[in-house]
CSV table of C-alpha atoms and ligand atoms in Angstrom, one decimal:
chain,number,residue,atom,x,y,z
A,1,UNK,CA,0.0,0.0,0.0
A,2,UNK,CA,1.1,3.2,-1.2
A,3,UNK,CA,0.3,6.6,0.9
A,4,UNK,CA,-2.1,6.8,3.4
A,5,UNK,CA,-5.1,7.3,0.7
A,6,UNK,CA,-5.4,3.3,0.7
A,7,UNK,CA,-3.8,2.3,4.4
A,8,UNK,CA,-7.9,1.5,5.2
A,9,UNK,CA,-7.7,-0.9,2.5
A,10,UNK,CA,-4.5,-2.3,3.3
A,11,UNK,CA,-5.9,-3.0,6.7
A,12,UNK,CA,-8.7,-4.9,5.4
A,13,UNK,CA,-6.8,-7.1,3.1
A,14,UNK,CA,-4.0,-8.0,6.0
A,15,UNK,CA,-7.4,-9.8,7.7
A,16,UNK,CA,-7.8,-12.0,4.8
A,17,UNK,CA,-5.3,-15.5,5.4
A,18,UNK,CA,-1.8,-16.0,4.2
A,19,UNK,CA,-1.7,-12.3,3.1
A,20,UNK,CA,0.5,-10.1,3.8
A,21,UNK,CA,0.3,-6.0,3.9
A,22,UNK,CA,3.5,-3.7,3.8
A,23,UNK,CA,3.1,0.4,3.6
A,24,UNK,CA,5.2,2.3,1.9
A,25,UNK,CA,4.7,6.2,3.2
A,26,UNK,CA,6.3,8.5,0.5
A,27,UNK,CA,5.4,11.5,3.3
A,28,UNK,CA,6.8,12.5,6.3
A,29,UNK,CA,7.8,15.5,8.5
A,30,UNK,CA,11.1,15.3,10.8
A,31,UNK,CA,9.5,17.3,13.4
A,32,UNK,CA,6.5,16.8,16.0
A,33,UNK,CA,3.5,19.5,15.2
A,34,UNK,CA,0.0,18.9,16.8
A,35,UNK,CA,-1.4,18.8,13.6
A,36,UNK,CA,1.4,15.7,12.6
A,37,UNK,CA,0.2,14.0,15.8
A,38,UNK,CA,-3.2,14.3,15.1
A,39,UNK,CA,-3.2,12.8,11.9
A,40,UNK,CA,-1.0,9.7,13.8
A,41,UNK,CA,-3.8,9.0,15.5
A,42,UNK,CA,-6.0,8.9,13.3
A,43,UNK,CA,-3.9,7.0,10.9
A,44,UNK,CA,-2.4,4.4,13.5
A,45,UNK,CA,-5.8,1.8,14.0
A,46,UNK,CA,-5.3,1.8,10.4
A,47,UNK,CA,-0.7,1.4,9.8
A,48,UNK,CA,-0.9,-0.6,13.1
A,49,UNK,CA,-2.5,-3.5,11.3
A,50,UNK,CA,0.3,-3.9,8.3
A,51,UNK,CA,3.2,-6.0,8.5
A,52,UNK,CA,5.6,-3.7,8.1
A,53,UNK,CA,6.1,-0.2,7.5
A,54,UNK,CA,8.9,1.7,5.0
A,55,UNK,CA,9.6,5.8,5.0
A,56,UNK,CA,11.6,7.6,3.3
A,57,UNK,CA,13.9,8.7,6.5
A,58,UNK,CA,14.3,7.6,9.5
A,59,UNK,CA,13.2,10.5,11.3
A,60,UNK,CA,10.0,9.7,9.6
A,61,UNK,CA,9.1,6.6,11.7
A,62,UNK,CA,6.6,7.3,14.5
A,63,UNK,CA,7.5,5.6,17.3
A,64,UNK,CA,4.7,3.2,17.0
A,65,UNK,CA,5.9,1.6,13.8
A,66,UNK,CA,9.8,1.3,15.0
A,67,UNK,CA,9.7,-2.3,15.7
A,68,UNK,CA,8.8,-3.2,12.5
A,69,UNK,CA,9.6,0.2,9.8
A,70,UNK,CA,12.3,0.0,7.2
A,71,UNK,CA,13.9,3.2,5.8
A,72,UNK,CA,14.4,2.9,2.0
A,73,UNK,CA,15.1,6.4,0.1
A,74,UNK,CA,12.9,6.8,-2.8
A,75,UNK,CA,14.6,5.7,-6.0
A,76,UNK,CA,13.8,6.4,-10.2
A,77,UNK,CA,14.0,3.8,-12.7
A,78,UNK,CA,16.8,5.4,-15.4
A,79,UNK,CA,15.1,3.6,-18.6
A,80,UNK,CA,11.9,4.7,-18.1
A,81,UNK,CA,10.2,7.6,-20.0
A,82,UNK,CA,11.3,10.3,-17.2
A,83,UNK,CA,14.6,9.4,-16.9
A,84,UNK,CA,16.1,7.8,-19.9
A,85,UNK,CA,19.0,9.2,-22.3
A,86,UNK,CA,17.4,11.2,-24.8
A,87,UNK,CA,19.4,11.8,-28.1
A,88,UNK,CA,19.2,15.3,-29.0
A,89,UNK,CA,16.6,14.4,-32.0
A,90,UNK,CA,14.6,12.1,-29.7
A,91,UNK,CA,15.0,14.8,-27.7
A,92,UNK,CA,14.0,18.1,-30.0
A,93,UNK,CA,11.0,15.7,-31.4
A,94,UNK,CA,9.4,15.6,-27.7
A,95,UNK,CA,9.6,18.5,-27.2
A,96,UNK,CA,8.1,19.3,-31.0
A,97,UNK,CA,6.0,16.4,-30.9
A,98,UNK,CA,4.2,18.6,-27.0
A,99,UNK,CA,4.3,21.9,-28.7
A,100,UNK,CA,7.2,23.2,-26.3
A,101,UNK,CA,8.9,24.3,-28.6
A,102,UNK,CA,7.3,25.9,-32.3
A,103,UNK,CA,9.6,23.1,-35.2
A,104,UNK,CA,10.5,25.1,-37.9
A,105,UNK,CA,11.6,21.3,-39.7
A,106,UNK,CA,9.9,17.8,-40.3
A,107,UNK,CA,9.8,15.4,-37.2
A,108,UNK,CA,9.8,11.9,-37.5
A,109,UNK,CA,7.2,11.4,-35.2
A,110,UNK,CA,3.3,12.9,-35.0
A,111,UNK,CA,2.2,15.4,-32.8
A,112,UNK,CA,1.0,14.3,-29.4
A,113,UNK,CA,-3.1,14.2,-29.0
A,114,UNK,CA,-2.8,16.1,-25.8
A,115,UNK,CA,-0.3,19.1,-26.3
A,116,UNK,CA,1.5,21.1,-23.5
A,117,UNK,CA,-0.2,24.1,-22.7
A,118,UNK,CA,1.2,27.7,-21.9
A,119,UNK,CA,-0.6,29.9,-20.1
A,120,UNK,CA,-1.2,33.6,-22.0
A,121,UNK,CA,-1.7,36.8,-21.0
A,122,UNK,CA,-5.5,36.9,-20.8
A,123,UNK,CA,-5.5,34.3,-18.2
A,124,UNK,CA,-6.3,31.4,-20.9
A,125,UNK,CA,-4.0,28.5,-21.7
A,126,UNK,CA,-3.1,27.0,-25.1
A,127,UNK,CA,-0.4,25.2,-27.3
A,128,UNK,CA,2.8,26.1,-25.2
A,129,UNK,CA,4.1,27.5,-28.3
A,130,UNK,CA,1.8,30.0,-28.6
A,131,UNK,CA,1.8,33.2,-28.4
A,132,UNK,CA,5.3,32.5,-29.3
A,133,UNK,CA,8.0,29.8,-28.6
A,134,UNK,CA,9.7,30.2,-25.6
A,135,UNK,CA,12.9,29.5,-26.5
A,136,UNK,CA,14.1,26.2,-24.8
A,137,UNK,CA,16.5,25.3,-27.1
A,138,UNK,CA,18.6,28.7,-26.9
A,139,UNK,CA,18.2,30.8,-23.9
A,140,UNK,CA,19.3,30.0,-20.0
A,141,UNK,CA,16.3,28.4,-18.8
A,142,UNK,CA,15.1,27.5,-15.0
A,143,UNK,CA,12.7,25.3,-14.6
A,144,UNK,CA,10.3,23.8,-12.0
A,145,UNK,CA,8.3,21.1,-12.3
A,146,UNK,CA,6.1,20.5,-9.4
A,147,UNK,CA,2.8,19.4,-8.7
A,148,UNK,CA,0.8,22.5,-8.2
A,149,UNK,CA,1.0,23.1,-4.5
A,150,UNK,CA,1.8,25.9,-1.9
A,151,UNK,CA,4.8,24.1,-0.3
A,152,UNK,CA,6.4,23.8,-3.9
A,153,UNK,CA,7.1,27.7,-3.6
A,154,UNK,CA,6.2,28.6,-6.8
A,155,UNK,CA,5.1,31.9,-6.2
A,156,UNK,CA,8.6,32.6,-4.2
A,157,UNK,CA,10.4,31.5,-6.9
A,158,UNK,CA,8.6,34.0,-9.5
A,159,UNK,CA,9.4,36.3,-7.1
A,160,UNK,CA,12.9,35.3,-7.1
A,161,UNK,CA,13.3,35.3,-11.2
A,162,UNK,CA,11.5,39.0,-11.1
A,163,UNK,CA,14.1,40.2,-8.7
A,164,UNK,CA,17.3,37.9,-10.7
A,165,UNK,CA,16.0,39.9,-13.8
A,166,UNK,CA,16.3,43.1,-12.1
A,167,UNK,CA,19.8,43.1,-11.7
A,168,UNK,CA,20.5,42.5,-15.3
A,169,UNK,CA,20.5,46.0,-15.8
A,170,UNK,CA,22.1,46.8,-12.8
A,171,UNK,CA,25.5,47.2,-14.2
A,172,UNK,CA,27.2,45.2,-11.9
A,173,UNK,CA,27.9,41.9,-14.3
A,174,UNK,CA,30.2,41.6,-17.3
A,175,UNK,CA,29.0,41.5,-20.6
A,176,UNK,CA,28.6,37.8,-21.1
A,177,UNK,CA,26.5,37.3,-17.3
A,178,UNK,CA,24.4,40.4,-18.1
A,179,UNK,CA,23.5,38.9,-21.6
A,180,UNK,CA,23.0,35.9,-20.0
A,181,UNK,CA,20.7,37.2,-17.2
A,182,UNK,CA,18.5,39.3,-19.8
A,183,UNK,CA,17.4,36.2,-22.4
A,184,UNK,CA,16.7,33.6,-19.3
A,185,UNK,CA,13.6,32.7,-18.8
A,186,UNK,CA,11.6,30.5,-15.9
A,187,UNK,CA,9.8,27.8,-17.0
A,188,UNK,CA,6.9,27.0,-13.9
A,189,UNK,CA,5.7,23.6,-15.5
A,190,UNK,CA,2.9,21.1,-13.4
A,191,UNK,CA,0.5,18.4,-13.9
A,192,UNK,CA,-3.0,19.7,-15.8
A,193,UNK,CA,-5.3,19.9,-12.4
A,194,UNK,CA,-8.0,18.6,-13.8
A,195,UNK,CA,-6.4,15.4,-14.1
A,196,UNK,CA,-5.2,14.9,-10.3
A,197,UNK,CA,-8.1,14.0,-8.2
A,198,UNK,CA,-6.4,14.0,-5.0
A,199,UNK,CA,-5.2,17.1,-4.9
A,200,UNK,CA,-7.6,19.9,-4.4
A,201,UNK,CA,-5.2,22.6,-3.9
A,202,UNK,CA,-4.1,22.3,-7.2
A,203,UNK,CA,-6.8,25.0,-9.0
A,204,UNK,CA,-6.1,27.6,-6.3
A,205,UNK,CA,-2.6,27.3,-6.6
A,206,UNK,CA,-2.4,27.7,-10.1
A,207,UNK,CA,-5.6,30.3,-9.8
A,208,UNK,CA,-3.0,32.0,-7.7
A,209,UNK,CA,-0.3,32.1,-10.1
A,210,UNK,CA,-2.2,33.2,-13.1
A,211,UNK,CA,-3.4,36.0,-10.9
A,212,UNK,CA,0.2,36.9,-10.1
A,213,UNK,CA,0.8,36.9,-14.0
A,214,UNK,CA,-1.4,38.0,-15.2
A,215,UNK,CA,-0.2,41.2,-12.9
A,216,UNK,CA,3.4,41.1,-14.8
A,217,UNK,CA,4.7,43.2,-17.7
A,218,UNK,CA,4.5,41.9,-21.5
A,219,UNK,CA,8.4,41.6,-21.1
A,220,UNK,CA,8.3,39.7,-17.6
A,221,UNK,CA,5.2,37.4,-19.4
A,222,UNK,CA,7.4,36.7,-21.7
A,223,UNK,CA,10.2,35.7,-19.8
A,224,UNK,CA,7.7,33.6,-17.8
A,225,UNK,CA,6.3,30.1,-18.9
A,226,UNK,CA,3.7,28.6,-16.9
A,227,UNK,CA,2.8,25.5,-17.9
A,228,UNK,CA,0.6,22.7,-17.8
A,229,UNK,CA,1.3,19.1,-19.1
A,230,UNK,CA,-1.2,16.8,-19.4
A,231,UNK,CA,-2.2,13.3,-18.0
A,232,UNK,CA,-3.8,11.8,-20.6
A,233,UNK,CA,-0.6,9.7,-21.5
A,234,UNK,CA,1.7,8.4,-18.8
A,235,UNK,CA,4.2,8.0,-21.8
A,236,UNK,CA,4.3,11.5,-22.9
A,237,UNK,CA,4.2,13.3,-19.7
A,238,UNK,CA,6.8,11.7,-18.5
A,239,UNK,CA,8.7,12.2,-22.0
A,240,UNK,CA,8.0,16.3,-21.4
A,241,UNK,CA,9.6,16.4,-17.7
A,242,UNK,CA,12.4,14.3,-19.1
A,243,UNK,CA,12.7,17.0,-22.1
A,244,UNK,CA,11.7,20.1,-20.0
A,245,UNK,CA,14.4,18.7,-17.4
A,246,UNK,CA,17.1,18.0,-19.8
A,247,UNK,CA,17.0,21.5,-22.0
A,248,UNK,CA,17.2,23.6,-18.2
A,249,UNK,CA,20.1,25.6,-17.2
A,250,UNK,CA,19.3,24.9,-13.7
A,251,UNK,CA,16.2,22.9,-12.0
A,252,UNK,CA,14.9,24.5,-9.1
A,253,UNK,CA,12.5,22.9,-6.2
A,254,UNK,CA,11.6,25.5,-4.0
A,255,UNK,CA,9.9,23.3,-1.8
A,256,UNK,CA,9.3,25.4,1.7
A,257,UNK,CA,8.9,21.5,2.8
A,258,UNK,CA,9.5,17.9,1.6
A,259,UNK,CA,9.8,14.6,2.1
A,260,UNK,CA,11.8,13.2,-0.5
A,261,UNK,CA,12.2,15.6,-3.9
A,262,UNK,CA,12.2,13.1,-6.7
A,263,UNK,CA,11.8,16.2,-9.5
A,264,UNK,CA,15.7,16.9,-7.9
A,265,UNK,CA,16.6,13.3,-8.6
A,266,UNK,CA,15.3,13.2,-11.4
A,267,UNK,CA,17.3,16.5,-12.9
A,268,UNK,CA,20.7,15.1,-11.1
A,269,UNK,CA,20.3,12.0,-13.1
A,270,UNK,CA,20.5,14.3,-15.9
A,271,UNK,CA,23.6,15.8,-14.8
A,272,UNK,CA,21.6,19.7,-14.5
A,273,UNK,CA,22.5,21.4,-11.3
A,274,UNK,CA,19.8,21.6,-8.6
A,275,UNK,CA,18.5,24.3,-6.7
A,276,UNK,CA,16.6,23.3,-3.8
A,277,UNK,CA,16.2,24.4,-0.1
A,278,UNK,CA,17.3,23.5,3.5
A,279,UNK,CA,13.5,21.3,3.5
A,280,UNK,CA,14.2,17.9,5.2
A,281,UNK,CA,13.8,15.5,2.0
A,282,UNK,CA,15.9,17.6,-0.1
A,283,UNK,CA,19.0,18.3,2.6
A,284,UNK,CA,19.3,14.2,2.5
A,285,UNK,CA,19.3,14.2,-1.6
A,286,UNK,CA,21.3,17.6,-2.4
A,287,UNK,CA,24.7,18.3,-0.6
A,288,UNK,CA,25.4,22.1,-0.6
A,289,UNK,CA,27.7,23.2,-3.1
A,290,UNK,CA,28.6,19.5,-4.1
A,291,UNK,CA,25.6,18.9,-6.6
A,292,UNK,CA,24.4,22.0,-6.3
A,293,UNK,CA,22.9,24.9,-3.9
A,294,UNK,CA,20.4,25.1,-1.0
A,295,UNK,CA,18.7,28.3,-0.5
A,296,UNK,CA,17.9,28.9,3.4
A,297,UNK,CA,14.8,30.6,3.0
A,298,UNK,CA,12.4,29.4,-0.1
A,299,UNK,CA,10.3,32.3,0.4
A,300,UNK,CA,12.8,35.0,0.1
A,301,UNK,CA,12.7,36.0,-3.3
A,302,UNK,CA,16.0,38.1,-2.8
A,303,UNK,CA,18.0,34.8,-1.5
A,304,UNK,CA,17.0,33.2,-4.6
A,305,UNK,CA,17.7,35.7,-7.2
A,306,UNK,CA,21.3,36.1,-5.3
A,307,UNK,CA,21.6,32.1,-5.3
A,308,UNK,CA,20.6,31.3,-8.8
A,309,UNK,CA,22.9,34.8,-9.8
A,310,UNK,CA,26.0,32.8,-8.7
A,311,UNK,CA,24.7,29.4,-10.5
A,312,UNK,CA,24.0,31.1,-13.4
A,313,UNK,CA,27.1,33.1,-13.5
A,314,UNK,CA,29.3,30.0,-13.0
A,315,UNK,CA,29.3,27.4,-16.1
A,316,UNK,CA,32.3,25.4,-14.6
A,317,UNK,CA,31.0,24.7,-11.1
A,318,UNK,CA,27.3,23.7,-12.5
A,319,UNK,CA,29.3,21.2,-15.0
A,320,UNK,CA,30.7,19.9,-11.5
A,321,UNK,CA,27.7,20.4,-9.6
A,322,UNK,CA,25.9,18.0,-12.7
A,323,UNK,CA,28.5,15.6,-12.7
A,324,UNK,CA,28.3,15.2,-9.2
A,325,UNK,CA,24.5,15.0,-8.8
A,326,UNK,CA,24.4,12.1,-11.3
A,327,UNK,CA,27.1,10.0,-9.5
A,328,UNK,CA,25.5,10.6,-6.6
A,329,UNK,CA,21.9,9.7,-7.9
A,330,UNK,CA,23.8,6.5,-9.6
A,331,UNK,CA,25.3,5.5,-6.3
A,332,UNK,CA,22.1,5.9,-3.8
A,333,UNK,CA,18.6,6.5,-5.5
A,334,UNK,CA,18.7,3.9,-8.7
A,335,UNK,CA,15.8,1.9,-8.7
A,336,UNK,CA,18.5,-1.2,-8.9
A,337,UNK,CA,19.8,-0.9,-5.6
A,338,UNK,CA,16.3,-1.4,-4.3
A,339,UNK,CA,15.9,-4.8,-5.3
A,340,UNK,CA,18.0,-6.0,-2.7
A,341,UNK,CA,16.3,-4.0,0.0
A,342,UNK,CA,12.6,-5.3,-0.7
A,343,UNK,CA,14.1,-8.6,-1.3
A,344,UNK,CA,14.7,-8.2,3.0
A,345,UNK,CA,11.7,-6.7,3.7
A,346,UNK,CA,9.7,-9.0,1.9
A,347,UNK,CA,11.6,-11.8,3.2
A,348,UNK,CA,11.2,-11.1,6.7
A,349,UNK,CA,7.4,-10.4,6.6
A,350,UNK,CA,6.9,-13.8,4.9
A,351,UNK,CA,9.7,-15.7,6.7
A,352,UNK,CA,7.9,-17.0,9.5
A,353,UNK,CA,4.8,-17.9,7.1
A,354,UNK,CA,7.5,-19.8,4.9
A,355,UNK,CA,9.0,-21.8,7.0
A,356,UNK,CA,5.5,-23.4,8.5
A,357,UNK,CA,4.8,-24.1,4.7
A,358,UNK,CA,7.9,-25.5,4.0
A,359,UNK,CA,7.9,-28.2,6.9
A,360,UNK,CA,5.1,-29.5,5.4
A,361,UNK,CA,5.7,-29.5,1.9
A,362,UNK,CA,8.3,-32.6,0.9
A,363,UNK,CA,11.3,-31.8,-0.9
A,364,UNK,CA,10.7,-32.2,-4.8
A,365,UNK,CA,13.3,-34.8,-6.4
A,366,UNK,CA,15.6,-33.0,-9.0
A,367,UNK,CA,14.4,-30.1,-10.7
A,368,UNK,CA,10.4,-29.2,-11.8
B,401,UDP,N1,5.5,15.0,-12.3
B,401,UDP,C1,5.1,14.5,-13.5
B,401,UDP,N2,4.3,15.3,-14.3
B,401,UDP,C2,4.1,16.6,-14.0
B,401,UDP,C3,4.6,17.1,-12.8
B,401,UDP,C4,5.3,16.3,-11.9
B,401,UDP,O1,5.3,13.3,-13.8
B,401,UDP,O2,3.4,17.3,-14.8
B,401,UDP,C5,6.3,14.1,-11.5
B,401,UDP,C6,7.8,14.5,-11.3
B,401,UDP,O3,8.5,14.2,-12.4
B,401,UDP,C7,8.1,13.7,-10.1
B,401,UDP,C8,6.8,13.6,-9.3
B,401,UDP,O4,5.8,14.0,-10.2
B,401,UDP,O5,8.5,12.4,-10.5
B,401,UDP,C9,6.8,14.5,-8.1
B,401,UDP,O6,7.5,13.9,-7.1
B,401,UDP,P1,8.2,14.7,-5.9
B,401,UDP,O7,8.8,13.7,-5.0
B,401,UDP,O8,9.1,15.7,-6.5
B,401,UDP,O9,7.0,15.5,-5.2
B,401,UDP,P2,5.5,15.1,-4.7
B,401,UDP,O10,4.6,15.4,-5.8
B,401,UDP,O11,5.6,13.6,-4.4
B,401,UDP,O12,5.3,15.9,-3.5
C-alpha cells in the first residue's frame, strides 16, 4: 500500500489468510507539530495492522511503527520515459512532438493528441508554443516542475526570477552574465489539475499564479512560462519532464517543505545542477555546493535571485555540480539498488509464514 489514501484498505486485506500487507509512506515530517500528531492518531488503527512499514527517512518513523519500519530512500528507474537518455533528436521531437517548442523542420514522429499548454496573457491556456516559442532550445532556462502546491514555492520563486532579472541591468555583471541574465527565462511547468483527483489545492494554486501573471509586464510574461502538461498519457508526460528537465540551465525545487524531492533526482540523473532548499527530504538528496545549492529561506525572493545569480554566472561549477549529482543519484537513488532492500523486507514479513509451509511440503526430487 502506497500513501495513506489506501492504508484503510491495506488493513482490510492483511485480515484476509496468508496475506501479507507492507506500507510504503512517501510523506513525512522530521519534526512533532500537533497537527502531525493528530493525523497519527487517526492513521495508526489503520498502519498498526500492516506487516511492516517503510519511509523515506528515519526520522519519519513514529514511534509506533519502530519495531517493524524499514527506511528505504525513494529511487527512479533510469530507462523509463522520465529518466532515460534522450538523443538530441529524440530529444527536440518531444519537445516538438508537445508543442514546447514551435519546429521550424519535419519530425519523424506525430504530434501528441494532448499538447502542453502555456498559459497567456488573458488568463487562458493553449499550445505552449503560442503566443510565441519560448525559446528552450537557446536561452538559459530554470525550470520547476512540481505538482501545483503551496509548499512547492512557486510563487517565491517567481518572485525570485523577477528580482534575478532586475539586476541584469544593474551594471554590476560583465557583458557575457548580463546577456546571460537578460534572455533567461523560468519555465513554472505542473500536472494539468483537472487530471489529479487527489489534490484539491491544485486550482487555487495555479488560480493564484495566473493571478500573479497575469499582474506582470508583457516583457516579464514573456520571460515567464507557466505550464501545464497533461495526464492523458503516462508516456508523454513523462517524456515532457524528461525534455523540460534536460533542455534547463538549472532545475529548481523551492519546496518550503518535503519529504523526499524526486523532481531533484530526477534533474541530477541528468547531470543539471539543482536548486533546492534546507527542507528535510531535499537536505538528505542535495549536498550544498557539491551537486548544487540550498537556499535557506524558499520564500525570500532576494536569496533566490542572489543564489541562482551565482549558478548562473558559474558554467564550470554547474558542470561539477551536474556531474556530481548524477554519481550521486547513480550511487544511492537507482531503482536497482532497491531490489536488494525489498528482497529483505519481503523476506522477513513472509519468513515465519514460509517456513511453517515449507515443513510441510516434501522436498521435490531433482528439478520441476
Ligand atoms: N511530475 C510529473 N508530471 C508533472 C509534474 C510532476 O510526472 O506534470 C512528477 C515529477 O517528475 C516527479 C513527481 O511528479 O516524479 C513528483 O514527485 P516529488 O517527490 O518531486 O513531489 P511530490 O509530488 O511527491 O510531492
Amino acid at each position: 500500500m502506497h500513501d495513506p489514501q489506501p492504508l484503510g484498505a491495506g488493513a482490510l486485506l492483511k485480515a484476509m489468510p496468508g496475506l501479507h500487507a507492507i506500507w510504503r509512506c512517501h510523506i513525512g515530517l522530521e519534526v512533532e507539530s500537533p497537527i502531525a500528531s493528530a493525523a497519527w492518531t487517526f492513521l495508526r488503527p489503520y498502519a498498526e495492522r500492516h506487516d511492516h512499514a517503510i519511509f523515506s527517512a528515519p526520522e519519519y518513523v513514529p514511534g509506533f511503527l519502530a519495531a517493524r519500519a524499514s527506511v528505504m530512500r525513494p529511487t527512479i528507474d533510469p530507462l523509463g520515459h522520465k529518466n532515460r537518455e534522450l538523443s538530441p533528436h529524440k530529444l527536440v521531437g518531444v519537445l516538438c512532438n508537445s508543442a514546447l517548442v514551435a519546429g521550424a523542420h519535419p519530425v519523424l514522429t506525430p504530434p501528441f493528441a494532448h499538447p502542453a499548454l502555456r498559459l497567456r496573457s488573458d488568463g487562458t491556456f493553449a499550445p505552449a508554443d503560442q503566443p510565441s516559442d519560448i525559446g528552450l532550445l537557446f536561452r538559459p532556462v530554470v525550470t520547476q516542475v512540481s505538482r501545483w502546491d503551496r509548499l512547492k514555492g512557486f510563487r517565491p520563486l517567481l518572485d525570485g526570477f523577477l528580482a534575478l532579472k532586475r539586476r541584469a541591468g544593474d551594471g554590476a555583471h560583465p557583458p557575457r552574465h548580463r546577456r546571460r541574465l537578460e534572455i533567461v527565462r523560468l519555465v513554472l511547468a505542473g500536472p494539468d489539475p483537472a487530471a489529479i483527483q487527489d489534490d484539491p489545492e491544485a486550482r487555487e494554486v495555479l488560480a493564484e499564479l495566473t493571478a500573479a501573471y497575469r499582474a506582470l509586464e508583457p516583457g516579464a510574461q514573456a520571460d515567464v512560462a507557466v505550464l501545464t502538461l497533461p495526464m492523458a498519457s503516462v508516456k508523454e508526460n513523462a517524456l515532457m519532464v524528461n525534455a523540460l528537465q534536460r533542455c534547463s540551465t538549472v532545475v529548481v525545487q523551492n519546496s518550503l517543505r518535503e519529504g523526499f524531492g524526486l523532481t531533484a533526482t530526477e534533474a541530477m540523473w541528468k547531470a543539471v545542477p539543482v536548486l533546492g532548499t534546507q527542507a528535510w527530504g531535499l537536505r538528505q538528496q542535495i549536498r550544498d555546493g557539491v551537486d548544487g545549492r540550498l537556499v535557506t529561506h524558499p520564500d525570500d525572493p532576494e536569496e533566490l535571485a542572489q543564489v541562482l545569480d551565482e549558478m548562473l554566472a558559474d558554467p564550470k561549477q554547474r558542470f561539477v555540480w551536474g556531474q556530481n549529482g548524477q554519481r550521486r543519484v547513480h550511487d544511492a537513488f537507482l531503482v536497482f539498488g532497491q531490489v536488494s532492500e525489498w528482497l529483505r523486507v519481503l523476506g522477513e514479513c513472509d519468513g515465519p509464514a514460509r517456513a511453517a509451509a515449507s515443513d510441510a511440503v516434501r522436498p521435490a526430487r531433482g528439478p520441476r
